[in-house]
Short mmCIF file of C-alpha atoms and ligand atoms in Angstrom, two decimals:
data_model
loop_
_atom_site.label_atom_id
_atom_site.label_comp_id
_atom_site.label_asym_id
_atom_site.label_seq_id
_atom_site.Cartn_x
_atom_site.Cartn_y
_atom_site.Cartn_z
CA MET A 1 -0.02 0.02 0.02
CA THR A 2 1.57 3.36 -0.98
CA PRO A 3 2.13 5.57 2.07
CA LEU A 4 -0.38 8.43 2.43
CA SER A 5 0.68 12.06 1.77
CA ILE A 6 -0.71 15.16 3.34
CA ASP A 7 -1.99 18.02 1.13
CA ALA A 8 1.08 20.22 1.57
CA GLU A 9 -0.31 23.27 -0.18
CA ARG A 10 -3.40 23.15 1.97
CA LEU A 11 -1.39 23.05 5.17
CA LEU A 12 1.16 25.69 4.17
CA GLY A 13 -1.64 27.90 2.74
CA ARG A 14 -3.58 27.73 6.09
CA LEU A 15 -0.45 28.37 8.04
CA ARG A 16 0.06 31.62 5.94
CA ASP A 17 -3.65 32.59 6.16
CA LEU A 18 -3.86 32.14 9.98
CA GLY A 19 -0.59 34.09 10.17
CA ARG A 20 -2.25 37.14 8.68
CA ILE A 21 -5.03 37.11 11.23
CA GLY A 22 -4.35 39.28 14.37
CA ARG A 23 -1.81 41.84 13.02
CA ASP A 24 -1.64 45.12 15.00
CA GLY A 25 -1.25 48.60 13.61
CA GLY A 26 2.43 48.06 13.30
CA GLY A 27 1.98 44.74 11.33
CA ARG A 28 3.13 42.70 14.35
CA LEU A 29 1.38 39.37 14.94
CA VAL A 30 -0.26 39.70 18.33
CA ARG A 31 -3.03 37.15 19.05
CA LEU A 32 -3.10 37.16 22.81
CA ALA A 33 -5.36 34.81 24.59
CA ALA A 34 -9.12 35.87 24.53
CA SER A 35 -8.47 38.97 22.53
CA ASP A 36 -10.40 40.11 19.52
CA ALA A 37 -7.45 38.81 17.45
CA ASP A 38 -7.65 35.46 19.20
CA ARG A 39 -11.39 35.39 18.32
CA ALA A 40 -10.65 36.01 14.68
CA GLY A 41 -8.04 33.18 14.75
CA ARG A 42 -10.41 30.81 16.54
CA ASP A 43 -13.20 31.59 14.04
CA ALA A 44 -10.91 30.75 11.10
CA LEU A 45 -9.87 27.58 12.67
CA VAL A 46 -13.49 26.48 13.56
CA ALA A 47 -14.50 27.16 9.89
CA TRP A 48 -11.72 24.89 8.73
CA ILE A 49 -12.70 22.25 11.23
CA ARG A 50 -16.34 22.47 10.09
CA GLY A 51 -15.40 22.28 6.50
CA ALA A 52 -13.54 19.08 7.29
CA GLY A 53 -16.82 17.62 8.47
CA LEU A 54 -15.68 17.25 12.07
CA GLU A 55 -17.72 17.76 15.28
CA VAL A 56 -16.85 21.00 17.03
CA ALA A 57 -16.63 21.18 20.78
CA VAL A 58 -15.57 24.05 23.11
CA ASP A 59 -15.10 23.67 26.83
CA ARG A 60 -15.53 26.10 29.61
CA ILE A 61 -11.93 27.36 29.43
CA GLY A 62 -12.33 27.93 25.72
CA ASN A 63 -10.34 24.96 24.43
CA VAL A 64 -11.54 24.20 20.87
CA PHE A 65 -11.81 20.49 19.68
CA GLY A 66 -12.46 19.09 16.26
CA ILE A 67 -13.58 15.51 16.58
CA TRP A 68 -13.71 12.84 13.95
CA ARG A 69 -15.97 10.11 15.22
CA THR A 70 -17.53 7.27 13.11
CA ALA A 71 -20.56 5.45 14.46
CA ASP A 72 -18.69 2.18 15.34
CA HIS A 73 -16.11 3.68 17.76
CA ARG A 74 -17.84 6.87 18.81
CA ASP A 75 -17.30 6.41 22.67
CA ARG A 76 -13.67 5.05 22.60
CA ALA A 77 -11.01 7.35 23.91
CA PRO A 78 -9.65 9.43 20.92
CA VAL A 79 -6.10 9.90 19.63
CA MET A 80 -5.70 13.64 20.18
CA ILE A 81 -3.41 15.98 18.31
CA GLY A 82 -3.08 19.42 19.90
CA SER A 83 -1.28 22.60 20.37
CA HIS A 84 -2.31 26.28 20.45
CA ILE A 85 -3.13 29.24 18.19
CA ASP A 86 -2.63 32.18 20.71
CA THR A 87 0.68 33.90 20.21
CA VAL A 88 3.24 36.08 22.16
CA ILE A 89 3.68 39.71 21.21
CA ASP A 90 5.31 40.15 17.70
CA ALA A 91 5.21 36.48 17.14
CA GLY A 92 6.12 34.25 14.32
CA ILE A 93 3.32 32.27 12.41
CA LEU A 94 4.38 28.82 13.32
CA ASP A 95 4.58 28.55 17.09
CA GLY A 96 1.53 26.44 18.10
CA CYS A 97 -0.47 27.07 14.89
CA TYR A 98 1.77 24.46 13.07
CA GLY A 99 0.73 21.70 15.37
CA VAL A 100 -2.99 22.55 15.24
CA LEU A 101 -3.21 22.91 11.49
CA ALA A 102 -1.01 19.79 10.90
CA GLY A 103 -3.37 17.85 13.17
CA LEU A 104 -6.39 19.00 11.16
CA GLU A 105 -4.50 18.11 7.96
CA VAL A 106 -3.76 14.66 9.19
CA ILE A 107 -7.47 13.98 9.98
CA GLU A 108 -8.55 15.34 6.59
CA THR A 109 -5.90 13.12 4.82
CA LEU A 110 -6.99 10.11 6.64
CA LYS A 111 -10.72 10.84 5.94
CA ALA A 112 -10.03 11.43 2.33
CA ALA A 113 -8.10 8.21 1.99
CA GLY A 114 -11.11 6.30 3.26
CA SER A 115 -9.25 5.21 6.38
CA ILE A 116 -11.41 3.61 9.06
CA PRO A 117 -9.59 4.15 12.37
CA ALA A 118 -10.48 2.06 15.40
CA ARG A 119 -11.07 5.09 17.49
CA PRO A 120 -11.97 8.74 17.15
CA ILE A 121 -9.26 11.21 16.33
CA ALA A 122 -9.42 14.74 17.69
CA VAL A 123 -7.60 17.96 17.06
CA ALA A 124 -7.25 20.46 19.84
CA ALA A 125 -6.45 24.15 20.16
CA PHE A 126 -5.80 24.83 23.80
CA THR A 127 -6.55 28.24 25.33
CA ASN A 128 -3.80 30.55 26.58
CA GLU A 129 -0.77 28.39 25.94
CA GLU A 130 1.57 31.47 25.90
CA GLY A 131 0.50 32.94 29.26
CA VAL A 132 1.46 36.44 28.09
CA ARG A 133 -1.84 38.09 29.02
CA TYR A 134 -2.94 35.60 31.79
CA ALA A 135 -0.54 33.53 33.83
CA PRO A 136 0.30 30.65 34.01
CA ASP A 137 1.15 29.52 30.57
CA MET A 138 -0.34 26.20 29.12
CA MET A 139 -3.47 27.25 31.07
CA GLY A 140 -6.09 25.64 28.94
CA SER A 141 -4.34 22.33 28.78
CA LEU A 142 -3.55 22.46 32.54
CA VAL A 143 -7.26 22.89 33.25
CA HIS A 144 -8.17 20.06 30.72
CA ALA A 145 -5.69 17.79 32.66
CA GLY A 146 -7.27 18.65 36.03
CA GLY A 147 -4.19 20.59 37.21
CA LEU A 148 -6.12 23.96 37.73
CA PRO A 149 -9.83 24.29 38.62
CA VAL A 150 -11.74 25.89 35.80
CA GLU A 151 -13.31 28.46 38.09
CA GLU A 152 -9.84 29.63 39.29
CA ALA A 153 -8.64 29.91 35.72
CA LEU A 154 -11.60 31.77 34.56
CA ALA A 155 -11.08 34.29 37.51
CA THR A 156 -7.53 35.02 36.33
CA LEU A 157 -6.71 38.72 36.26
CA GLY A 158 -4.75 39.74 33.06
CA THR A 159 -1.71 42.03 32.77
CA ASP A 160 -4.28 44.57 31.24
CA GLY A 161 -6.72 44.21 34.22
CA THR A 162 -9.22 42.13 32.35
CA VAL A 163 -10.63 38.83 33.65
CA LEU A 164 -10.08 35.69 31.56
CA GLY A 165 -13.68 34.30 31.97
CA ALA A 166 -15.27 37.65 31.05
CA GLU A 167 -13.04 37.86 27.92
CA LEU A 168 -13.97 34.35 26.78
CA GLU A 169 -17.64 35.27 27.14
CA ARG A 170 -16.96 38.51 25.17
CA ILE A 171 -15.35 36.71 22.32
CA GLY A 172 -17.98 33.91 22.30
CA TYR A 173 -15.58 31.09 23.27
CA ALA A 174 -16.91 30.37 26.84
CA GLY A 175 -17.95 26.90 25.98
CA SER A 176 -20.28 24.54 27.72
CA GLU A 177 -18.25 21.25 27.81
CA GLU A 178 -16.76 20.44 31.17
CA PRO A 179 -12.85 20.53 30.97
CA GLY A 180 -11.37 17.07 30.64
CA PHE A 181 -14.61 15.80 28.90
CA LEU A 182 -12.41 14.19 26.26
CA THR A 183 -9.57 12.15 27.83
CA PRO A 184 -7.15 11.05 25.06
CA HIS A 185 -6.06 7.44 24.49
CA ALA A 186 -2.79 9.07 23.46
CA TYR A 187 -1.72 12.77 22.73
CA LEU A 188 0.64 13.89 20.16
CA GLU A 189 1.99 17.54 19.57
CA LEU A 190 3.88 18.60 16.47
CA HIS A 191 5.79 21.82 17.10
CA ILE A 192 8.72 23.82 15.79
CA GLU A 193 11.88 23.24 18.05
CA GLN A 194 12.27 26.93 18.68
CA GLY A 195 16.03 26.26 19.38
CA PRO A 196 19.10 25.68 17.33
CA VAL A 197 19.81 21.95 17.84
CA LEU A 198 18.18 20.20 14.86
CA GLU A 199 19.27 22.81 12.38
CA ARG A 200 22.87 22.87 13.82
CA GLU A 201 23.04 19.02 13.57
CA GLY A 202 21.31 18.80 10.15
CA VAL A 203 18.58 16.53 11.60
CA SER A 204 15.03 16.67 10.13
CA VAL A 205 12.88 15.46 13.11
CA GLY A 206 13.13 15.67 16.87
CA ALA A 207 11.54 12.78 18.87
CA VAL A 208 11.14 14.70 22.15
CA GLU A 209 11.73 12.63 25.30
CA THR A 210 11.71 15.29 28.07
CA LEU A 211 10.69 18.85 28.71
CA GLN A 212 12.34 21.10 31.18
CA GLY A 213 10.94 22.51 34.51
CA ILE A 214 9.59 26.13 34.48
CA SER A 215 9.40 28.70 37.23
CA TRP A 216 7.69 32.07 36.59
CA GLN A 217 7.71 34.70 39.34
CA ARG A 218 6.75 38.43 39.54
CA VAL A 219 9.05 40.60 41.81
CA THR A 220 8.03 43.96 43.13
CA ILE A 221 10.75 46.17 44.68
CA GLU A 222 9.67 49.14 46.76
CA GLY A 223 12.14 52.03 47.32
CA GLU A 224 11.65 55.74 47.55
CA ALA A 225 10.98 58.31 44.97
CA ASN A 226 13.44 61.22 45.32
CA HIS A 227 15.02 63.88 43.26
CA ALA A 228 17.56 62.65 40.64
CA GLY A 229 19.79 65.72 41.07
CA THR A 230 19.71 66.57 44.75
CA THR A 231 19.77 63.05 46.39
CA PRO A 232 23.28 61.92 47.29
CA MET A 233 23.99 58.40 46.08
CA ALA A 234 24.41 57.21 49.67
CA MET A 235 20.86 58.34 50.50
CA ARG A 236 19.03 56.61 47.83
CA ARG A 237 16.61 53.76 48.03
CA ASP A 238 16.58 53.17 44.40
CA ALA A 239 14.16 50.42 43.33
CA GLY A 240 15.50 50.70 39.77
CA HIS A 241 19.03 50.02 40.70
CA ALA A 242 17.95 47.10 42.96
CA ALA A 243 16.04 45.56 39.93
CA ALA A 244 19.14 45.97 37.80
CA CYS A 245 21.10 44.08 40.39
CA VAL A 246 18.78 41.17 40.16
CA VAL A 247 19.05 41.00 36.48
CA THR A 248 22.75 40.85 36.65
CA PHE A 249 22.68 38.30 39.45
CA LEU A 250 20.45 35.87 37.34
CA ARG A 251 22.55 36.22 34.28
CA ASP A 252 25.80 35.73 36.07
CA ARG A 253 24.46 32.43 37.78
CA ALA A 254 22.90 31.11 34.50
CA ARG A 255 26.07 31.80 32.57
CA ARG A 256 28.26 29.73 34.90
CA PRO A 257 30.17 26.88 33.11
CA ASN A 258 28.09 23.71 32.77
CA ALA A 259 24.93 25.39 34.13
CA PRO A 260 21.89 24.23 31.98
CA THR A 261 19.68 26.70 33.86
CA VAL A 262 18.30 29.54 31.72
CA ALA A 263 17.02 32.70 33.19
CA THR A 264 15.07 35.61 31.63
CA VAL A 265 13.73 38.92 32.87
CA GLY A 266 11.25 39.61 30.04
CA CYS A 267 9.02 42.37 31.49
CA MET A 268 10.09 45.23 33.70
CA SER A 269 8.32 48.60 34.69
CA PHE A 270 9.35 51.43 36.98
CA GLU A 271 7.25 53.92 38.83
CA PRO A 272 6.74 56.84 38.49
CA ASN A 273 8.87 56.17 35.31
CA ALA A 274 10.14 59.87 35.07
CA ILE A 275 13.62 60.74 33.87
CA ASN A 276 14.42 62.90 36.89
CA VAL A 277 12.79 60.78 39.63
CA ILE A 278 14.56 57.89 41.46
CA PRO A 279 12.30 54.95 40.87
CA SER A 280 10.08 54.21 43.92
CA ARG A 281 8.99 50.93 42.53
CA ALA A 282 10.24 48.31 40.08
CA ILE A 283 8.10 45.42 38.96
CA PHE A 284 9.62 42.70 36.77
CA THR A 285 9.22 38.99 35.85
CA VAL A 286 11.74 36.08 36.31
CA ASP A 287 11.49 33.00 34.08
CA LEU A 288 13.86 30.24 35.25
CA ARG A 289 14.12 26.84 33.59
CA ASP A 290 16.18 23.77 34.06
CA PRO A 291 15.81 20.13 33.01
CA ASP A 292 16.48 18.96 36.53
CA GLU A 293 14.00 19.67 39.27
CA GLN A 294 16.53 19.73 42.08
CA ARG A 295 18.70 22.23 40.26
CA LEU A 296 15.67 24.39 39.45
CA ARG A 297 14.68 24.42 43.16
CA ALA A 298 18.31 25.42 44.01
CA GLU A 299 18.23 28.33 41.50
CA GLU A 300 14.86 29.48 43.02
CA ALA A 301 16.48 29.27 46.50
CA ALA A 302 19.63 31.09 45.40
CA LEU A 303 17.35 33.88 44.02
CA ALA A 304 15.37 34.08 47.21
CA GLY A 305 18.53 34.34 49.25
CA TYR A 306 19.88 37.09 47.13
CA LEU A 307 16.66 39.09 47.37
CA THR A 308 16.86 39.04 51.10
CA GLU A 309 20.45 40.28 51.09
CA LEU A 310 19.62 42.95 48.46
CA ALA A 311 16.70 44.29 50.41
CA ALA A 312 18.90 44.85 53.45
CA ALA A 313 21.76 46.35 51.48
CA GLU A 314 19.65 48.73 49.44
CA GLU A 315 17.10 49.48 52.15
CA VAL A 316 14.18 48.38 49.91
CA THR A 317 11.40 45.99 50.40
CA ILE A 318 11.06 43.14 48.01
CA ALA A 319 7.86 40.97 47.47
CA VAL A 320 7.62 37.93 45.19
CA GLU A 321 4.52 36.41 43.60
CA ARG A 322 4.69 32.88 41.98
CA LEU A 323 3.00 32.93 38.50
CA ALA A 324 3.74 29.40 37.26
CA ARG A 325 5.66 26.44 38.38
CA PHE A 326 5.84 23.16 36.38
CA GLU A 327 8.32 20.27 37.05
CA PRO A 328 10.24 18.64 34.25
CA VAL A 329 8.22 16.05 32.24
CA THR A 330 9.24 12.68 30.70
CA PHE A 331 7.06 11.70 27.64
CA ASP A 332 5.86 8.19 26.91
CA ARG A 333 8.83 6.06 25.74
CA ARG A 334 6.79 3.85 23.42
CA MET A 335 5.38 6.91 21.63
CA VAL A 336 8.89 8.47 21.33
CA ALA A 337 10.05 5.18 19.75
CA LEU A 338 7.08 5.25 17.48
CA ILE A 339 8.06 8.70 16.26
CA GLU A 340 11.61 7.54 15.74
CA THR A 341 10.46 4.57 13.68
CA ALA A 342 7.97 6.61 11.69
CA ALA A 343 10.63 9.15 10.71
CA ARG A 344 13.14 6.43 9.78
CA ASP A 345 10.52 4.66 7.70
CA ARG A 346 10.05 7.88 5.73
CA GLY A 347 13.96 8.07 5.29
CA LEU A 348 14.21 11.12 7.66
CA SER A 349 17.08 11.69 10.19
CA VAL A 350 15.71 11.81 13.70
CA LYS A 351 17.15 12.43 17.17
CA ARG A 352 15.86 12.17 20.66
CA MET A 353 16.00 15.49 22.47
CA THR A 354 14.54 17.67 25.28
CA SER A 355 12.27 20.65 24.95
CA GLY A 356 13.53 24.02 26.33
CA ALA A 357 10.06 25.41 25.75
CA GLY A 358 6.78 24.68 27.63
CA HIS A 359 4.05 23.01 25.66
CA ASP A 360 0.57 21.73 26.15
CA ALA A 361 1.89 18.16 25.84
CA GLN A 362 3.47 18.53 29.24
CA MET A 363 0.09 18.99 30.78
CA ILE A 364 -1.80 16.31 28.82
CA ALA A 365 1.07 13.96 29.89
CA ARG A 366 -0.62 14.05 33.32
CA ILE A 367 -3.69 12.20 32.01
CA ALA A 368 -2.59 10.26 29.01
CA PRO A 369 0.51 8.81 27.14
CA ALA A 370 2.06 11.84 25.38
CA ALA A 371 4.90 12.71 23.25
CA MET A 372 6.11 15.53 20.82
CA ILE A 373 7.63 15.83 17.38
CA PHE A 374 9.92 18.68 16.52
CA VAL A 375 11.06 20.18 13.22
CA PRO A 376 14.00 22.53 12.89
CA SER A 377 13.82 26.32 13.45
CA ILE A 378 15.87 28.36 11.08
CA GLY A 379 18.58 30.08 13.18
CA GLY A 380 16.95 28.60 16.25
CA ILE A 381 14.74 31.79 16.31
CA SER A 382 11.31 31.81 17.84
CA HIS A 383 8.96 34.22 19.71
CA ASN A 384 10.12 36.55 16.92
CA PRO A 385 8.61 37.48 13.50
CA ARG A 386 11.62 35.85 12.00
CA GLU A 387 10.54 32.52 13.23
CA GLN A 388 10.66 30.19 10.22
CA THR A 389 11.09 26.62 9.11
CA PRO A 390 11.84 25.29 5.62
CA ASP A 391 8.54 24.14 3.92
CA ALA A 392 10.09 20.75 3.24
CA ASP A 393 10.62 20.24 7.01
CA LEU A 394 7.04 21.48 7.87
CA VAL A 395 5.67 18.89 5.40
CA ALA A 396 8.07 16.15 6.70
CA GLY A 397 6.97 16.83 10.28
CA ALA A 398 3.33 16.56 9.48
CA THR A 399 3.96 13.38 7.46
CA VAL A 400 5.54 11.71 10.51
CA LEU A 401 2.59 12.86 12.59
CA LEU A 402 0.30 11.29 10.02
CA ASP A 403 2.04 8.01 10.27
CA VAL A 404 2.18 7.95 14.10
CA VAL A 405 -1.47 9.04 14.42
CA ALA A 406 -2.53 6.21 11.91
CA ARG A 407 -0.80 3.63 13.97
CA LEU A 408 -2.08 4.92 17.24
CA ALA A 409 -5.68 5.15 15.86
CA ALA A 410 -5.52 1.51 14.59
CA GLN A 411 -5.17 0.32 18.16
O1 HGY B 501 6.86 29.71 27.69
C1 HGY B 501 6.96 28.78 26.87
O2 HGY B 501 7.83 28.08 26.88
C2 HGY B 501 5.81 28.63 25.96
O3 HGY B 501 6.13 29.35 24.87
N1 HGY B 501 4.55 29.03 26.50
MN1 MN B 502 4.16 26.95 21.42
MN1 MN B 503 5.48 30.03 22.44
#
């Protein structure tokens, strides 16, 4: 039997079409969770799902599912293919969207080929994977997996003062299904690597075995506003300087030799934020990640200890709020092996690897066997409009997904 092929032009065309939805006045792609731009992206996805003849379901946290059920297996647990279509600020067009649209493409290809799977196959677009507007990230899949009560998630206050539940109502995606209504038999996520490894090693496919731990915190430093010209340096309680010390502390620790920890301060604001006023307040975020849970805890403890010393030395007060905390995850080894075999059977080079980024798969792994397929990112760039992957690699990744899903759905 000749192996099936996806419709490459349909997949690549939809990726470009979805990538045009949610551009701001400056042309940047900004499709933040539960925003008007997110609604427009969701509407396009739902139209494609309906056009494929699938059942559409939306749960209370706004997760969107397209489900292919045939009469004789309608109540069996589905093979689920998922990711997200919300984006960061000034995003690329592949992060998340590639996995969702490839999942839909796989279902349409199997349907068109007259395939009769032994169980339903579903594609999922999880709400608020990026966590830029509402923390934590991977929120929709975390709720789906039972890791966060839906009421608590819906009450989340956004960085813009909005409430997630009200925004989902406003955009028409406050669904009726109870989160977790569809527990997968197995879960697969196809995603761009968002790092430099596959491209640097000339490998086409990543069979993702593990995913590193994530720690998100928001730090608020209170000092004292004073005159920039008249206040002697020794009399200052400068929240801005204290914040800068933390940034340097984190970077120096993460750059130590053989330290796999990565540290990022992505957001920072000063008050009153005036050129001639010593900042009275600094608010910033800390994103710490490490593949090893004990080392991640040690880095969090080192930061806590440093903040205590800094508060005394700079005569400031420092408060820390936890925004997200997820331990490292190991994916299902049989599914990782299936991905390797499927890639090799298609004549593709493949390597086992870890994920530096967080993904919905790490949440669904709590309730079902889960694994991920990576394809290379040009220059390792992501969370950046220059994010790109060669079309041939995008098609290859979707083809491996097709073969693995076909095998899992035959069980
Ligand atoms: O933060 C992450 O790793 C993901 O992009 N949400
Ligand atoms: Mn992603
Ligand atoms: Mn992302």
